[in-house]
GROMACS .gro file of C-alpha atoms in nm:
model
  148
    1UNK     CA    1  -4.435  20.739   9.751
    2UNK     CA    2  -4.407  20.930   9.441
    3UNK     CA    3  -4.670  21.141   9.252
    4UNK     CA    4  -4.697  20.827   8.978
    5UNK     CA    5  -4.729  20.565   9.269
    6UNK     CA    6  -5.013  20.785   9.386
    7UNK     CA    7  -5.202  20.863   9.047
    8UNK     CA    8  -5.165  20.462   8.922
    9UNK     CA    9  -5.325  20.351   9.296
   10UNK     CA   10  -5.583  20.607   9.301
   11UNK     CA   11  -5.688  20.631   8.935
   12UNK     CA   12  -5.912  20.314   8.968
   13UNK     CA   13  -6.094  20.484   9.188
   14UNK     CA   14  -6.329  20.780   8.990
   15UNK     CA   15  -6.376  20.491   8.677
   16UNK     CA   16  -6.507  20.222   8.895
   17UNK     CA   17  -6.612  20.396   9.217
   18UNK     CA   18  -6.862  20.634   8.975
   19UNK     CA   19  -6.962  20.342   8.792
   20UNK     CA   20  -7.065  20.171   9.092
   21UNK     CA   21  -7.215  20.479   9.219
   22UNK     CA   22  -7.450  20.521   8.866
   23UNK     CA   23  -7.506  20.145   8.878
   24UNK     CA   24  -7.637  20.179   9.242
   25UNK     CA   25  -7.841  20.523   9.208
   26UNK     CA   26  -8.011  20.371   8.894
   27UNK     CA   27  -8.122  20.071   9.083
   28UNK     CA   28  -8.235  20.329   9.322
   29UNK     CA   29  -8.427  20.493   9.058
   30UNK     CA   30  -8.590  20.236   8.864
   31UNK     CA   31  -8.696  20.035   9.248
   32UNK     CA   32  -8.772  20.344   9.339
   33UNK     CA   33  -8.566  20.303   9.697
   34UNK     CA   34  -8.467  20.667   9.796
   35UNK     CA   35  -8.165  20.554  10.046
   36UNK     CA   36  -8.041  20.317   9.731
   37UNK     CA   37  -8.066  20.655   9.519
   38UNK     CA   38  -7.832  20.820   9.835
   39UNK     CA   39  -7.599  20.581   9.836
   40UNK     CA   40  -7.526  20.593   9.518
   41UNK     CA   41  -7.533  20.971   9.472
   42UNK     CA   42  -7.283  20.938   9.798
   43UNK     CA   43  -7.032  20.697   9.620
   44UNK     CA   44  -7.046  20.884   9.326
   45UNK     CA   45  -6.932  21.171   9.519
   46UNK     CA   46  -6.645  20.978   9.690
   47UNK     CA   47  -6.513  20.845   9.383
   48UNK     CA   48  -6.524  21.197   9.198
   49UNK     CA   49  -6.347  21.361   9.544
   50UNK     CA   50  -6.076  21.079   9.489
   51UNK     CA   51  -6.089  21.148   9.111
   52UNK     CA   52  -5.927  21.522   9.211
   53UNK     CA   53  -5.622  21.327   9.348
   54UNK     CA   54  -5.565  21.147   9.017
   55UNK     CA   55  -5.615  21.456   8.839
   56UNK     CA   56  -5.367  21.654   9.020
   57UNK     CA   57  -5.104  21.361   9.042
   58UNK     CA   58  -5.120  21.326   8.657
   59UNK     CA   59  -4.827  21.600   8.536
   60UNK     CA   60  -4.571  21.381   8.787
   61UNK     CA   61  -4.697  21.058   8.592
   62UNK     CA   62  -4.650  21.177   8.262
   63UNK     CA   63  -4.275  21.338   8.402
   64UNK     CA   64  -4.195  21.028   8.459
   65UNK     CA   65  -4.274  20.817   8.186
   66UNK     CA   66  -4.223  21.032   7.908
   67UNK     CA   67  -3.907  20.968   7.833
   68UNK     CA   68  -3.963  20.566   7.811
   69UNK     CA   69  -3.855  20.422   7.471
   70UNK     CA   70  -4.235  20.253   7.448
   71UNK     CA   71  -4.391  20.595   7.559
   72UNK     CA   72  -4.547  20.800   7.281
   73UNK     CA   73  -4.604  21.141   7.339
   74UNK     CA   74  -4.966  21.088   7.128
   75UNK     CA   75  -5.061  20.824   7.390
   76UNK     CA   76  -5.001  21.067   7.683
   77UNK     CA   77  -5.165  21.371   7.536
   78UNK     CA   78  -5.429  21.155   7.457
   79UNK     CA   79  -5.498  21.038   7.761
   80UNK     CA   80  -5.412  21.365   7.873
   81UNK     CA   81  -5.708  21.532   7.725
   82UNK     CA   82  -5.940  21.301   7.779
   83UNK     CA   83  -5.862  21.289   8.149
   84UNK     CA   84  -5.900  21.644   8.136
   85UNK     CA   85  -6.280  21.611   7.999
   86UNK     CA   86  -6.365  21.348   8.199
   87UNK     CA   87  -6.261  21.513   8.554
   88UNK     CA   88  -6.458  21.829   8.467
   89UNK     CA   89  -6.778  21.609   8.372
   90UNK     CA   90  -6.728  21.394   8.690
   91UNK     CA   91  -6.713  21.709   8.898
   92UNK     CA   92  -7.012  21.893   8.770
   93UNK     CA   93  -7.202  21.575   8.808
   94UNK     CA   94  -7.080  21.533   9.145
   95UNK     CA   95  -7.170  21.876   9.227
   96UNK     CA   96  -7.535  21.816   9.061
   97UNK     CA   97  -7.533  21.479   9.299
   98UNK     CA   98  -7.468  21.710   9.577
   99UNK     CA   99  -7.760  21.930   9.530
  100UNK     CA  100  -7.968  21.665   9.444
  101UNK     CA  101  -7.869  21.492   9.812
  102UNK     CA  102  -7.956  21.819   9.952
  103UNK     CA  103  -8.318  21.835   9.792
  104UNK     CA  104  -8.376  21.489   9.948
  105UNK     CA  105  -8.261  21.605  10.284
  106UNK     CA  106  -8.476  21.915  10.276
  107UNK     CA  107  -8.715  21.700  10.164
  108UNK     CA  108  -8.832  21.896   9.821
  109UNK     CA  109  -9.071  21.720   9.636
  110UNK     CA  110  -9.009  21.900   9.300
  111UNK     CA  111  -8.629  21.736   9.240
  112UNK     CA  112  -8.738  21.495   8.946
  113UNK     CA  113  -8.572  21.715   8.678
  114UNK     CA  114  -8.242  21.717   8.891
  115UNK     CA  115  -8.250  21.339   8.925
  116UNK     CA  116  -8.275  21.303   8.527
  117UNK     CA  117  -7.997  21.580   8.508
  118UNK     CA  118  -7.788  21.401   8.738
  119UNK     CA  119  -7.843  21.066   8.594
  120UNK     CA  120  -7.721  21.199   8.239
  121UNK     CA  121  -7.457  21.348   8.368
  122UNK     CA  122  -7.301  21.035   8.581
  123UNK     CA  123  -7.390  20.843   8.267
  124UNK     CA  124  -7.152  21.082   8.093
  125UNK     CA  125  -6.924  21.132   8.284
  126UNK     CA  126  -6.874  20.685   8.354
  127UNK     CA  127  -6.826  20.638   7.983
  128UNK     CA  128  -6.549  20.952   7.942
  129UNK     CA  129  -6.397  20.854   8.268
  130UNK     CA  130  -6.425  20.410   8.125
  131UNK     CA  131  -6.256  20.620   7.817
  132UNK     CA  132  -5.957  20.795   7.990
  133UNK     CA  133  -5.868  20.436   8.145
  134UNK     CA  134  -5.843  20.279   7.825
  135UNK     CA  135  -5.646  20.553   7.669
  136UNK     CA  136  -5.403  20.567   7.984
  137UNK     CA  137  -5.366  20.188   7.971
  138UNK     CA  138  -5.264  20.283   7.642
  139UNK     CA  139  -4.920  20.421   7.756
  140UNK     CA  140  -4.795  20.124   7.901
  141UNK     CA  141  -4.990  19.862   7.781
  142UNK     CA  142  -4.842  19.849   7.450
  143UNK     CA  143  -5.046  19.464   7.389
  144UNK     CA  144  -5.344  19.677   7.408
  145UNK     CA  145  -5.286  19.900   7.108
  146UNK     CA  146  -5.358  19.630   6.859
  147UNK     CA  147  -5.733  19.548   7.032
  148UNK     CA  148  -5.898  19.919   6.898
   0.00000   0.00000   0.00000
């Protein structure tokens, strides 16, 4: 297995495991549940830990397709960039999800202004990672191009 084999099966992971994560702290948040609130933070966490593999694994994908007739060198930087963005994003709002799971532990009762900063930031950080999947799709995907 190959550095593209392991950023296409892994790269799925930081767009829908942080989406899932958001989706779940915010039902947390709004039915007020603090182990729904965990859980999320937690598999936000995972999916932005996995979200490192990706990220490293993504010069060996674009070495490998870049010389593809249907490959456009516009595509991959754009994706390129974007990825970039969104991994930085996803790790400082991991790393605010990480404090905030520590303030719960140590049971702090002034954490309400991390929750909201964490909460922006996953909400951030889902729509540039949602963006850097539909940019990579981009490269191969050429059906997709037409549907901006």
């Amino acid at each position: 297995m190959d550095e593209v084999h392991i950023h296409l099966l892994t790269n799925h992971l930081p767009i829908i495991g942080g989406f899932i994560g958001l989706i779940i702290f915010v039902y947390g948040w709004f039915s007020r549940n603090i182990i729904l609130k965990q859980t999320g933070l937690v598999v936000f966490i995972v999916a932005a830990l996995g979200g490192i593999l990706t990220f490293l694994t993504g010069e060996g994908a674009e070495d490998a397709v870049e010389d593809i007739a249907v490959v456009t060198r516009d595509a991959i930087h754009l994706h390129e960039d974007a990825a970039e963005m969104a991994f930085y994003m996803m790790q400082a709002a991991a790393a605010a999800a990480l404090l905030l799971l520590i303030q719960y532990r140590r049971a702090v009762t002034n954490y309400r202004w991390l929750e909201y900063v964490c909460l922006l930031l996953m909400i951030l950080s889902a729509i540039a990672m949602m963006r850097t999947g539909y940019l990579g799709g981009l490269i191969r995907h050429t059906e997709l191009v037409g549907s901006n």
